mmCIF file of C-alpha atoms in Angstrom:
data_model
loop_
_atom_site.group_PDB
_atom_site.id
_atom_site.type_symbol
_atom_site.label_atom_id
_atom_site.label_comp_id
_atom_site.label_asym_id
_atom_site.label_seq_id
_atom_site.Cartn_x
_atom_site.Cartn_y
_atom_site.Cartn_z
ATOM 1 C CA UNK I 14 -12.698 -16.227 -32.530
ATOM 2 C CA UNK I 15 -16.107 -17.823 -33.964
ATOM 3 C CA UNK I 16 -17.912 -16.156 -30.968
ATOM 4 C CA UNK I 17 -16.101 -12.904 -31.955
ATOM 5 C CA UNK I 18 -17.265 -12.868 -35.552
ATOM 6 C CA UNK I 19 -20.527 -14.293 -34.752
ATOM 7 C CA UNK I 20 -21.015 -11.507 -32.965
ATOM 8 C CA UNK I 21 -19.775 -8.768 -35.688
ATOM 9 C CA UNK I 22 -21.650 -10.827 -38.076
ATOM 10 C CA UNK I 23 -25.150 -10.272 -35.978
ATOM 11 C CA UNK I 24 -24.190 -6.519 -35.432
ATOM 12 C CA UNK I 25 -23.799 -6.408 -39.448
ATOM 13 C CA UNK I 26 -27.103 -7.998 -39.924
ATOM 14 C CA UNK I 27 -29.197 -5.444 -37.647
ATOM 15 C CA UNK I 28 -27.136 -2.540 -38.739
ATOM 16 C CA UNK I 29 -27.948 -3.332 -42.297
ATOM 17 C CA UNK I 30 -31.500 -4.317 -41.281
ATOM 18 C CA UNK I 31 -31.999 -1.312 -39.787
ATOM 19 C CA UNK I 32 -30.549 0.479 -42.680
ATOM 20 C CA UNK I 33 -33.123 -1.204 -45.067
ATOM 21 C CA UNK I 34 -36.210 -0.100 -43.121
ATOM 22 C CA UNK I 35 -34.954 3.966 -42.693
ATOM 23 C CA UNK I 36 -33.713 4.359 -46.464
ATOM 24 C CA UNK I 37 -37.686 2.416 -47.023
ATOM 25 C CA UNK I 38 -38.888 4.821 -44.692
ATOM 26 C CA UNK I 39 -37.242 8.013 -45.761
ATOM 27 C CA UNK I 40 -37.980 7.423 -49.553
ATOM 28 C CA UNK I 41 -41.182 6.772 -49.034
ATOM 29 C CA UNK I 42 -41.605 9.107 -46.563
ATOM 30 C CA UNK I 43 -45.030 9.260 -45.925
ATOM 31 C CA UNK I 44 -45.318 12.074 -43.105
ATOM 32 C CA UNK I 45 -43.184 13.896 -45.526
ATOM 33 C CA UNK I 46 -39.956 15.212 -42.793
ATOM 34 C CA UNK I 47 -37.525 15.197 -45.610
ATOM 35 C CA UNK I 48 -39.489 15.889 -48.993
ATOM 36 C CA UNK I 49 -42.537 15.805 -50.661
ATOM 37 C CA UNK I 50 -44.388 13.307 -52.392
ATOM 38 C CA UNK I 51 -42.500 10.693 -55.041
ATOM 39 C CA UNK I 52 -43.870 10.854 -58.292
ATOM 40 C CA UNK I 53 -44.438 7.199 -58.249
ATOM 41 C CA UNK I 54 -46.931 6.408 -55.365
ATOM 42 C CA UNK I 55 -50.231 7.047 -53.938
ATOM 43 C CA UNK I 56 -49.946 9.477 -50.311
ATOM 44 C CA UNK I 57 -53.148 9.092 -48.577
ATOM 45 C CA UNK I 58 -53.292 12.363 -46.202
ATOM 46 C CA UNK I 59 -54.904 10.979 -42.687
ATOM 47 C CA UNK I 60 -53.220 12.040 -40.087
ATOM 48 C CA UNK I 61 -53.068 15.900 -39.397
ATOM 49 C CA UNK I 62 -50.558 16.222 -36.775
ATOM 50 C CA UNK I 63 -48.320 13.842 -38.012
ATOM 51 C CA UNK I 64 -48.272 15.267 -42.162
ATOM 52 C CA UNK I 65 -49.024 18.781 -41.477
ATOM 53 C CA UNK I 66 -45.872 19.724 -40.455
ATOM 54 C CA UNK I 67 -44.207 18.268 -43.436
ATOM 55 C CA UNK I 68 -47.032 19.546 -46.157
ATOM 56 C CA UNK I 69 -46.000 22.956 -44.641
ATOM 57 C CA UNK I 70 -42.563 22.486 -45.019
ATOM 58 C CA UNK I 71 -42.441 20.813 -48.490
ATOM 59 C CA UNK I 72 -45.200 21.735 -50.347
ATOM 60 C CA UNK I 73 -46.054 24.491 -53.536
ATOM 61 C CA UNK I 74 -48.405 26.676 -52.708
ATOM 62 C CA UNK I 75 -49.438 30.575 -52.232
ATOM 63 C CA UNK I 76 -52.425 30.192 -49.710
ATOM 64 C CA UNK I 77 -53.186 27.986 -46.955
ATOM 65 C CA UNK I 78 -56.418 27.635 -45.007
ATOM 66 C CA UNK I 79 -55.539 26.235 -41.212
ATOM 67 C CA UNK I 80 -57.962 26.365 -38.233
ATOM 68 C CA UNK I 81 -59.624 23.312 -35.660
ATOM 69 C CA UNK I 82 -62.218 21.044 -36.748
ATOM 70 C CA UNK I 83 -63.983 24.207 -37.655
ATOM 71 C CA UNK I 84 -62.149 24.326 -41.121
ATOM 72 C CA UNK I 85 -61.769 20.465 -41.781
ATOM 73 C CA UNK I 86 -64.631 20.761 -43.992
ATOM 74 C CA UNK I 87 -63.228 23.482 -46.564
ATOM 75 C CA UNK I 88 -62.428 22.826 -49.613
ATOM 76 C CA UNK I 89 -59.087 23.862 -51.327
ATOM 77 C CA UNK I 90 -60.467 24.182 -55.065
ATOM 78 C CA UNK I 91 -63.146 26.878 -53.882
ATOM 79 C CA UNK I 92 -60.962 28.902 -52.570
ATOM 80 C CA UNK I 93 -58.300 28.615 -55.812
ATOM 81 C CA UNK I 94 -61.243 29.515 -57.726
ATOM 82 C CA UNK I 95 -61.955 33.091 -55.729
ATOM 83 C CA UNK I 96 -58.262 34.057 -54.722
ATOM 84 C CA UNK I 97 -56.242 32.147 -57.609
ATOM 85 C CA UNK I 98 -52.823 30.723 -57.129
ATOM 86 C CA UNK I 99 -52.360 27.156 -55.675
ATOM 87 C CA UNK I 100 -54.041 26.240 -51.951
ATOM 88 C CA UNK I 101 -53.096 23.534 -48.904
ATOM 89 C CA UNK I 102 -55.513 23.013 -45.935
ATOM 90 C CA UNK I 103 -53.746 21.936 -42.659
ATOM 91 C CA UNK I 104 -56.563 21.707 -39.840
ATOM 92 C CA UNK I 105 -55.319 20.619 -36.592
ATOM 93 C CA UNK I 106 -58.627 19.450 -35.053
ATOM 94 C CA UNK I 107 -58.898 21.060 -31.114
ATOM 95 C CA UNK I 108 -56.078 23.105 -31.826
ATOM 96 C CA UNK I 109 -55.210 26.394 -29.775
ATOM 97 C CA UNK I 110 -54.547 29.565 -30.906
ATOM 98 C CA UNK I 111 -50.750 28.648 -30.256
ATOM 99 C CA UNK I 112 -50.432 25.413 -32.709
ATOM 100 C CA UNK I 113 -52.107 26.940 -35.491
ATOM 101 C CA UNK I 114 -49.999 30.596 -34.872
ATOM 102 C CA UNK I 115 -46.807 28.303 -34.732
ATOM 103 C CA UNK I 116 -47.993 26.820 -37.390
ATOM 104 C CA UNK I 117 -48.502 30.188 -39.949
ATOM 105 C CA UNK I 118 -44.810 31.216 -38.976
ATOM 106 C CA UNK I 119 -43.617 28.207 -40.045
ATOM 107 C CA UNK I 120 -45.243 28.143 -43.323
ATOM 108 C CA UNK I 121 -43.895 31.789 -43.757
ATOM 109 C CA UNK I 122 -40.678 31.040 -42.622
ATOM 110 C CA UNK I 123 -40.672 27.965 -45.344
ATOM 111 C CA UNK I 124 -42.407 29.341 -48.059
ATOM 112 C CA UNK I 125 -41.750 33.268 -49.570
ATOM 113 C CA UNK I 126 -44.547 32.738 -51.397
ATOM 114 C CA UNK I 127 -47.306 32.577 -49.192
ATOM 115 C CA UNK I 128 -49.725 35.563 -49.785
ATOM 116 C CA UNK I 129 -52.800 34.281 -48.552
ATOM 117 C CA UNK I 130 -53.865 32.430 -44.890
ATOM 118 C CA UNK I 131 -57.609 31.906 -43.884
ATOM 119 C CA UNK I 132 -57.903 30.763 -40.607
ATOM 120 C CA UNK I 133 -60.788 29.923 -38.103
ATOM 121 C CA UNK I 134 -60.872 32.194 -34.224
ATOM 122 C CA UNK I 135 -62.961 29.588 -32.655
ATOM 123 C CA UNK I 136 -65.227 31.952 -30.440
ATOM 124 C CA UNK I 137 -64.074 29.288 -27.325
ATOM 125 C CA UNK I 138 -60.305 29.271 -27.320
ATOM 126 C CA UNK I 139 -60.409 33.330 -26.870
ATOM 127 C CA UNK I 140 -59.765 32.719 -23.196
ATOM 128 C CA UNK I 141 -57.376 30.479 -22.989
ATOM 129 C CA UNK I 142 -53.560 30.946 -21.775
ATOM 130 C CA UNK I 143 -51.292 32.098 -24.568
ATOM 131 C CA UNK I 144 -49.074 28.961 -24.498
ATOM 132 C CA UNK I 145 -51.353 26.330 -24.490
ATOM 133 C CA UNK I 146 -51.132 23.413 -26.652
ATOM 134 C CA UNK I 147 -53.748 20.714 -26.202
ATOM 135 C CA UNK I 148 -52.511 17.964 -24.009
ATOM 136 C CA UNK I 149 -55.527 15.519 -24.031
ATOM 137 C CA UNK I 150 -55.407 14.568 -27.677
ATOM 138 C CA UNK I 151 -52.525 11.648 -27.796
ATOM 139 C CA UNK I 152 -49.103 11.575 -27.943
ATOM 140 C CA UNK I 153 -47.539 14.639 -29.977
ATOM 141 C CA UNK I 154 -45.471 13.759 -32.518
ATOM 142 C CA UNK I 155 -42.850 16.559 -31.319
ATOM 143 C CA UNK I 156 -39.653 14.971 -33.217
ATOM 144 C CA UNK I 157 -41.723 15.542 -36.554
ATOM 145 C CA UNK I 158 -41.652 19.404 -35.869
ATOM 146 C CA UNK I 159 -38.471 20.000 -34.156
ATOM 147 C CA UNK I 160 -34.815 20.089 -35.643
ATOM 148 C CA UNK I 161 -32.929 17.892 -33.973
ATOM 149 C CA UNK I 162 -32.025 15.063 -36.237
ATOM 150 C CA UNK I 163 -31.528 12.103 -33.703
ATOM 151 C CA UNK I 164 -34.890 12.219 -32.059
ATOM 152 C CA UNK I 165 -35.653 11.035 -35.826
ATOM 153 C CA UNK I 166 -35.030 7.689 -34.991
ATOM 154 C CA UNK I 167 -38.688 8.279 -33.937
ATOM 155 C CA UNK I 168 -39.436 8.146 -36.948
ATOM 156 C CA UNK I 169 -37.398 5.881 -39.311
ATOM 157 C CA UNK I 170 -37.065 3.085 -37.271
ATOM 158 C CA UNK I 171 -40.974 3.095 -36.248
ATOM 159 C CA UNK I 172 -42.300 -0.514 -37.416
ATOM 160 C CA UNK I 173 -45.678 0.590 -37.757
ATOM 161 C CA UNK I 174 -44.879 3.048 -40.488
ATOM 162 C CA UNK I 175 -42.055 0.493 -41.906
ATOM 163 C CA UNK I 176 -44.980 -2.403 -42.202
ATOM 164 C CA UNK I 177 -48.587 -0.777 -42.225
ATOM 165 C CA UNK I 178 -47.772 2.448 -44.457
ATOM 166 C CA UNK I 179 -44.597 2.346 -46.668
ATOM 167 C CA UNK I 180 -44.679 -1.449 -47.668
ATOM 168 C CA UNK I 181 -48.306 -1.243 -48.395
ATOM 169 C CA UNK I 182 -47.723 1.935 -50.792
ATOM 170 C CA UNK I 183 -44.230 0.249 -52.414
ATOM 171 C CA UNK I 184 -47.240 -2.666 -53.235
ATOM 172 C CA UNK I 185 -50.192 -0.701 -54.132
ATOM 173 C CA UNK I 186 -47.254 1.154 -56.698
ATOM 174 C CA UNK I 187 -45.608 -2.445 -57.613
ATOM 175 C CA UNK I 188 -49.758 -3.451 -58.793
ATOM 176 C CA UNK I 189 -50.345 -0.077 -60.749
ATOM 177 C CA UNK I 190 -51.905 1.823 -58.387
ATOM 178 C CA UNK I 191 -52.011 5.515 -59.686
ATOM 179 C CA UNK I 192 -49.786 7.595 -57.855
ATOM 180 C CA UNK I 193 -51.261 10.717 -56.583
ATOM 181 C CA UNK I 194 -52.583 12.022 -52.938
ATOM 182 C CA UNK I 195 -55.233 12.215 -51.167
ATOM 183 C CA UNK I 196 -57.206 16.560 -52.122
ATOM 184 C CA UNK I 197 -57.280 18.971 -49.948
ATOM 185 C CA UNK I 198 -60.662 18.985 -50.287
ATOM 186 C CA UNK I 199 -61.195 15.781 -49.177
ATOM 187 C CA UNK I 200 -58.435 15.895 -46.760
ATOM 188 C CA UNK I 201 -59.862 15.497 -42.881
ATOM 189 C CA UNK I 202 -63.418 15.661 -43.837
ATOM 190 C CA UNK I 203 -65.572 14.765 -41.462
ATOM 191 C CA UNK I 204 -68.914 14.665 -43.371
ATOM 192 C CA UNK I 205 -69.129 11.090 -43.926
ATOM 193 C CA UNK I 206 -71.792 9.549 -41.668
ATOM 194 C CA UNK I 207 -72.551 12.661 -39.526
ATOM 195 C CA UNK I 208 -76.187 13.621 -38.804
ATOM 196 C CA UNK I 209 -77.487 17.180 -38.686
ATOM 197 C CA UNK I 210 -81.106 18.888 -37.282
ATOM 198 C CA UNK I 211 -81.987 19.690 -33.859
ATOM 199 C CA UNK I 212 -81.391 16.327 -32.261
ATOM 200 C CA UNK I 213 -77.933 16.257 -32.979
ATOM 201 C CA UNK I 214 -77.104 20.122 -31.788
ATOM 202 C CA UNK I 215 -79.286 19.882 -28.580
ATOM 203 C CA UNK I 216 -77.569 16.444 -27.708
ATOM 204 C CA UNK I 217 -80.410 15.644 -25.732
ATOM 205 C CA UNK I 218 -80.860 18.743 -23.871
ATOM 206 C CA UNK I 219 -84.427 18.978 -22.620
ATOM 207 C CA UNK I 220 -84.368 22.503 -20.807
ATOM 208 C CA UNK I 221 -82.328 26.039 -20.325
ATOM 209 C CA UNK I 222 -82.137 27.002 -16.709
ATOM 210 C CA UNK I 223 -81.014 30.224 -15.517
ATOM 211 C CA UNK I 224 -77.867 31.130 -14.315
ATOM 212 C CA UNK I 225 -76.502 30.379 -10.738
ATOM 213 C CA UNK I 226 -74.739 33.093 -11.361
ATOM 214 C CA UNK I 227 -73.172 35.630 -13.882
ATOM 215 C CA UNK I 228 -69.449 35.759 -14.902
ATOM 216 C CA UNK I 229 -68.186 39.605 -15.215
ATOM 217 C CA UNK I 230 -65.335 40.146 -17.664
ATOM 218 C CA UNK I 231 -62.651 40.861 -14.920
ATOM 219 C CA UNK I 232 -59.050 41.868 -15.434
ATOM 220 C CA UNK I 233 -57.759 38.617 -15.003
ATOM 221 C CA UNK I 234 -59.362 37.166 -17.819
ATOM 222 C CA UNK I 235 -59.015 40.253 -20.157
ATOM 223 C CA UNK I 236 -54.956 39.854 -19.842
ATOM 224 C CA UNK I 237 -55.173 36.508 -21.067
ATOM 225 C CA UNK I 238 -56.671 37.680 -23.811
ATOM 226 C CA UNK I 239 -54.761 40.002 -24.474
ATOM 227 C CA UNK I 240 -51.802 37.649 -24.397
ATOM 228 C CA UNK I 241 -53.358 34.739 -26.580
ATOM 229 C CA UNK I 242 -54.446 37.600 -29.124
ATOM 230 C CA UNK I 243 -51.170 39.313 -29.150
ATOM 231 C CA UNK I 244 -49.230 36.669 -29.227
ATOM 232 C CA UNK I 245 -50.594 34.065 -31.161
ATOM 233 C CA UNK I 246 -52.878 36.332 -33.980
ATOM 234 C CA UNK I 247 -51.500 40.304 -33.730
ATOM 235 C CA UNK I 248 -47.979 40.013 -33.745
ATOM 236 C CA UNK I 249 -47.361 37.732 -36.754
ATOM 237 C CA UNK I 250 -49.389 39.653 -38.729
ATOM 238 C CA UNK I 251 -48.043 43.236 -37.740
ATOM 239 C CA UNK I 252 -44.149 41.348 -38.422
ATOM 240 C CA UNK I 253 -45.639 40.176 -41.725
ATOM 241 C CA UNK I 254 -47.525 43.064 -44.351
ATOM 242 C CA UNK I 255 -47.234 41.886 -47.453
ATOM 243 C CA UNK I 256 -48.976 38.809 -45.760
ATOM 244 C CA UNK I 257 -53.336 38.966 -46.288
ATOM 245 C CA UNK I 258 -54.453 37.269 -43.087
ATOM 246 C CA UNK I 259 -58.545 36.430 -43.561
ATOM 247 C CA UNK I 260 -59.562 35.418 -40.420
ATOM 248 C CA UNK I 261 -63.189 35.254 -39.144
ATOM 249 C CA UNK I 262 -64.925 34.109 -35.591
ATOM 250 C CA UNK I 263 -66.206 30.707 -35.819
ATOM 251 C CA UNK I 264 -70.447 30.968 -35.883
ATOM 252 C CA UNK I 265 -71.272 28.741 -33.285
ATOM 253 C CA UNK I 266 -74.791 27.640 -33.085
ATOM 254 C CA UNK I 267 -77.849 29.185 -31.280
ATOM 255 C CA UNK I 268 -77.816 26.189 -28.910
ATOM 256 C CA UNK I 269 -74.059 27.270 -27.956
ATOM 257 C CA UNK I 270 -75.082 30.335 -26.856
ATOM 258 C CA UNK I 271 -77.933 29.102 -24.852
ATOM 259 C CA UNK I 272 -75.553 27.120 -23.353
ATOM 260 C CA UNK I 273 -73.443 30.040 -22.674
ATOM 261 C CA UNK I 274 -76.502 31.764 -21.203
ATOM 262 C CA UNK I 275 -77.478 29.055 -18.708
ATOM 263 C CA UNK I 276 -73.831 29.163 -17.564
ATOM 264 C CA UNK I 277 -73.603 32.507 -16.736
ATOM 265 C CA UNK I 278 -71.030 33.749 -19.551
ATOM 266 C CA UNK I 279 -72.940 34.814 -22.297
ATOM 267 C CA UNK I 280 -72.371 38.626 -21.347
ATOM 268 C CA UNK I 281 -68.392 37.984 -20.644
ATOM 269 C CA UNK I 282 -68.190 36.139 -24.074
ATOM 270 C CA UNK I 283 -69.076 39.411 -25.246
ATOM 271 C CA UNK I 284 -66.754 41.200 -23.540
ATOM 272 C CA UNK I 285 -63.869 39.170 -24.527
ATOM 273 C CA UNK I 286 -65.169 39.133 -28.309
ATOM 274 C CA UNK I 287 -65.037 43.049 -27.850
ATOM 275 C CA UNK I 288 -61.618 43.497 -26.839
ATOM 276 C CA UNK I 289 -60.412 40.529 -29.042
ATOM 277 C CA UNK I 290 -61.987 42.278 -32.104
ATOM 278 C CA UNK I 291 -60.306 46.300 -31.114
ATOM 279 C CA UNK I 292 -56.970 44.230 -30.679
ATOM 280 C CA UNK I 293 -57.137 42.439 -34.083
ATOM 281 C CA UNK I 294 -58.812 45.929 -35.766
ATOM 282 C CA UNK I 295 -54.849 47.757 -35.327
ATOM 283 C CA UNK I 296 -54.014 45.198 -37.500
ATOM 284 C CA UNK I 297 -54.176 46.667 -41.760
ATOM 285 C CA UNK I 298 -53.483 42.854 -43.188
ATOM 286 C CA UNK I 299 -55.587 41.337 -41.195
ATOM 287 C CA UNK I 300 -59.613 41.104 -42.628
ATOM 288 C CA UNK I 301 -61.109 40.168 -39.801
ATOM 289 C CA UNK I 302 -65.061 38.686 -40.162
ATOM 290 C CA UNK I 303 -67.591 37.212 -37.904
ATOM 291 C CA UNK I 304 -70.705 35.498 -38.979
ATOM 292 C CA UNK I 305 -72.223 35.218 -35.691
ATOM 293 C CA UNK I 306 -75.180 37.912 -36.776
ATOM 294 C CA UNK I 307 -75.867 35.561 -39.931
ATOM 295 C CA UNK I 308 -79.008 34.489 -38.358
ATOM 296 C CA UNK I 309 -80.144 32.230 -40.733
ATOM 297 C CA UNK I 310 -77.267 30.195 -40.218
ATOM 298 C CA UNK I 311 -76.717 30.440 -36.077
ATOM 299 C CA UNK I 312 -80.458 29.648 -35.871
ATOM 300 C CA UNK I 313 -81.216 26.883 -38.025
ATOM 301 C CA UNK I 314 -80.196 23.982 -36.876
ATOM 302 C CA UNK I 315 -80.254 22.088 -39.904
ATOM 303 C CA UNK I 316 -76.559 23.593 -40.575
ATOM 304 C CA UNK I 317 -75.560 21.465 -37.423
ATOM 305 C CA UNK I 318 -73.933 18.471 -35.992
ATOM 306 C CA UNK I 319 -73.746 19.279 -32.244
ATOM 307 C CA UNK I 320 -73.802 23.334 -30.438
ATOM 308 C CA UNK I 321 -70.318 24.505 -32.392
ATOM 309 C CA UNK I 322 -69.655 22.563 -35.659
ATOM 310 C CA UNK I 323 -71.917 23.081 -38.791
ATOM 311 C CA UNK I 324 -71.882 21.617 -42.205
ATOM 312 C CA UNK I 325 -69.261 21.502 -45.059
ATOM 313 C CA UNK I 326 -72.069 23.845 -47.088
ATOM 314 C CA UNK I 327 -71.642 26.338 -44.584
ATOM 315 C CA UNK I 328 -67.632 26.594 -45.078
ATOM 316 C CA UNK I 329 -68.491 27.032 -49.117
ATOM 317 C CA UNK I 330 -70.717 29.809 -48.014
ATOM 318 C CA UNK I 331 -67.900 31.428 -45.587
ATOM 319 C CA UNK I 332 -65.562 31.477 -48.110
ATOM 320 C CA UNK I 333 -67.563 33.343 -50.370
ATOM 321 C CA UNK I 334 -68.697 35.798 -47.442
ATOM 322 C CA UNK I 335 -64.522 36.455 -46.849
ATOM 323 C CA UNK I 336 -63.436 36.879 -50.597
ATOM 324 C CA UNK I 337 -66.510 39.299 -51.135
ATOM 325 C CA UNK I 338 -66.215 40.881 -47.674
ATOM 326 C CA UNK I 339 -69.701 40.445 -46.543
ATOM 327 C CA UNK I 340 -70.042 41.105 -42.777
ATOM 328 C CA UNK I 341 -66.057 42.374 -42.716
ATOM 329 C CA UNK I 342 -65.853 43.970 -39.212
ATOM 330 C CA UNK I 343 -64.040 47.311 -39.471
ATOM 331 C CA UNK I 344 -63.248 49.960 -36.738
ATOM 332 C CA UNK I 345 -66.459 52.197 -38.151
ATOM 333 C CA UNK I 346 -69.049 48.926 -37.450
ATOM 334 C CA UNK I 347 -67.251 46.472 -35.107
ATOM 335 C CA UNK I 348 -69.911 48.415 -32.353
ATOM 336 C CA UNK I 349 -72.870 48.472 -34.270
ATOM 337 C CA UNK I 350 -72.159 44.440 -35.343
ATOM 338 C CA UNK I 351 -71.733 43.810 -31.692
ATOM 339 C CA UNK I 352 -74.831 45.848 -30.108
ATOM 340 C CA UNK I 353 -76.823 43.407 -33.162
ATOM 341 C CA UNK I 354 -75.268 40.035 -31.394
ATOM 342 C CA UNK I 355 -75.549 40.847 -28.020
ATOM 343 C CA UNK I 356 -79.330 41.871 -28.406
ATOM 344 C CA UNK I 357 -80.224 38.710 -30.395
ATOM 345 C CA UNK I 358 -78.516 36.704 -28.613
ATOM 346 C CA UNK I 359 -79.649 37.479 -24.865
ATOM 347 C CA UNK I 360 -83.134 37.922 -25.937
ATOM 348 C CA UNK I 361 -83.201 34.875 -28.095
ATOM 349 C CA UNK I 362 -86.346 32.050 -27.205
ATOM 350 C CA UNK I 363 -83.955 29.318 -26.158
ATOM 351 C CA UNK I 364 -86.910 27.258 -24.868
ATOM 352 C CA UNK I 365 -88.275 27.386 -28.789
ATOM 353 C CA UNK I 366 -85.656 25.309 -29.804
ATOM 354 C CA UNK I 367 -86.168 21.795 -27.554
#
């Protein structure tokens, strides 16, 4: 009998244990699966894959700018100031085409409100497969996004949020820390630290060598982008009108495209921009931009920190460029924009810049 209720007694105890650390867990709630922030603490925003899902799901807001590292560097109050109405940024750094398109239907699916989404096309994930979802970047926190309420245990009963996030915030509150959260402008800003110029975007190259050999656009690739476009850009826009989708392709550094041209892609890249752009173009609510011919940007490597990624400046500028339509492509001047890139671009002096 004393074995019996010791027994019951140390089932009570870890029942009622574990009790204590989900209720902690989902009050706090700091990835936000069940509601948004209490009024009472301090939410730093730090880890996108992990809170985006749940800002989505549980914040205000009528516009939301989402993209890869590309759009980390925006800032939310910029673009409140141009489009009014109330702004999140949820960048999922190395994100496909897929995550951030599952990503927009969710927000629409959670929010009526939403009227505006900017979003990056990084000029590289074009030719990918339609269903990819990055694989390399650490374990995906897949019981955050799905609906199925037991896999939560993932979540509530996870001692590292239990001791390193929610009893640190119950402190910082219990000592009179403001509560609040972390802007969206600040939010996964990568500025910090980072160098710019030359040395940083050649990283260390020292010559351009011609191609082996040159990459045609065949039909294999031009289905897959056809899929990725359709699937994860066109058709969520065509299912969605009232929505404004401002989307532009990211402008990737000069040094990218040398890159490009010593590999022997250059002239498929702009095949696949081509067809990318006539797919996107049947689209009315989606204003589709590319900043590739801003030369002064592409070509100065001041603006970056390796071939791809380029200064928080340069996203102020962008945003300015998409609410005042500068270099808009439209059916009457996609061809005339792309006959401007492709001539620059080939005949660029890629030796001029090591």
């Amino acid at each position: 009998m004393k074995s019996r209720n010791w027994i019951i007694g140390l089932l009570l105890a870890v029942v009622l244990l574990l009790g204590g650390v989900a209720s902690v867990i989902i009050y706090v709630d700091p990835y936000f699966h069940y509601h948004g922030p209490q009024a009472n603490l301090y939410y730093e925003l730090n880890n996108e894959r992990s809170q985006n899902d749940g800002i989505i799901r549980h914040f205000k807001y009528d516009g939301m700018i989402i993209g890869t590292s590309m759009a980390e560097n925006f800032k939310t109050s910029e673009a409140e100031e141009l489009w009014g109405g109330t702004f999140i940024k949820v960048p999922f750094a190395g994100g496909t085409f897929k995550e951030q398109n599952d990503n927009i239907a969710k927000a629409i699916k959670c929010n009526p409100d939403l009227k505006v989404v900017i979003r990056t096309l990084d000029y590289a994930y074009f030719m990918d497969d339609a269903d990819k979802v990055r694989d390399d970047l650490g374990d995906y926190p897949e019981y955050l996004y799905d609906n199925n309420p037991f896999n939560d245990v993932n979540y509530i009963f996870n001692k590292d949020i239990f001791y390193k996030i929610c009893l640190p915030m119950l402190d910082d509150a219990r000592h009179g820390k403001a509560a609040g959260i972390t802007s969206f402008d600040d939010y996964a800003n990568w500025m910090d630290g980072k160098e710019f110029g030359p040395e940083a975007a050649l990283l260390g190259r020292t010559e351009y060598k011609a191609p082996e050999k040159v990459q045609p656009f065949v039909d294999e690739v031009k289905e897959m982008v056809k899929a990725n476009i359709t699937q994860n850009v066109t058709d969520l826009a065509k299912a969605n009108p009232d929505i404004d989708f401002y989307y532009y392709v990211t402008p990737y550094s000069v040094a990218w495209w040398g890159s490009q041209k010593e590999l022997g892609v250059m002239d498929r890249w702009f095949a696949v921009e081509q067809y990318a752009i006539e797919l996107m173009l049947e689209c009315d609510n989606i204003h589709l931009y590319s900043f590739n011919n801003e030369f002064d940007v592409t070509s100065n490597l001041d603006n970056y920190n390796d071939e791809c990624h380029h200064g928080d400046w340069i996203n102020s500028q962008i945003l300015g460029w998409l609410y005042s339509g500068t270099d808009q492509l439209t059916k009457e001047n996609y061809k005339d924009y792309l006959a401007i890139e492709c001539d620059f671009y080939r005949n660029f002096d890629y030796e001029g810049l090591l």
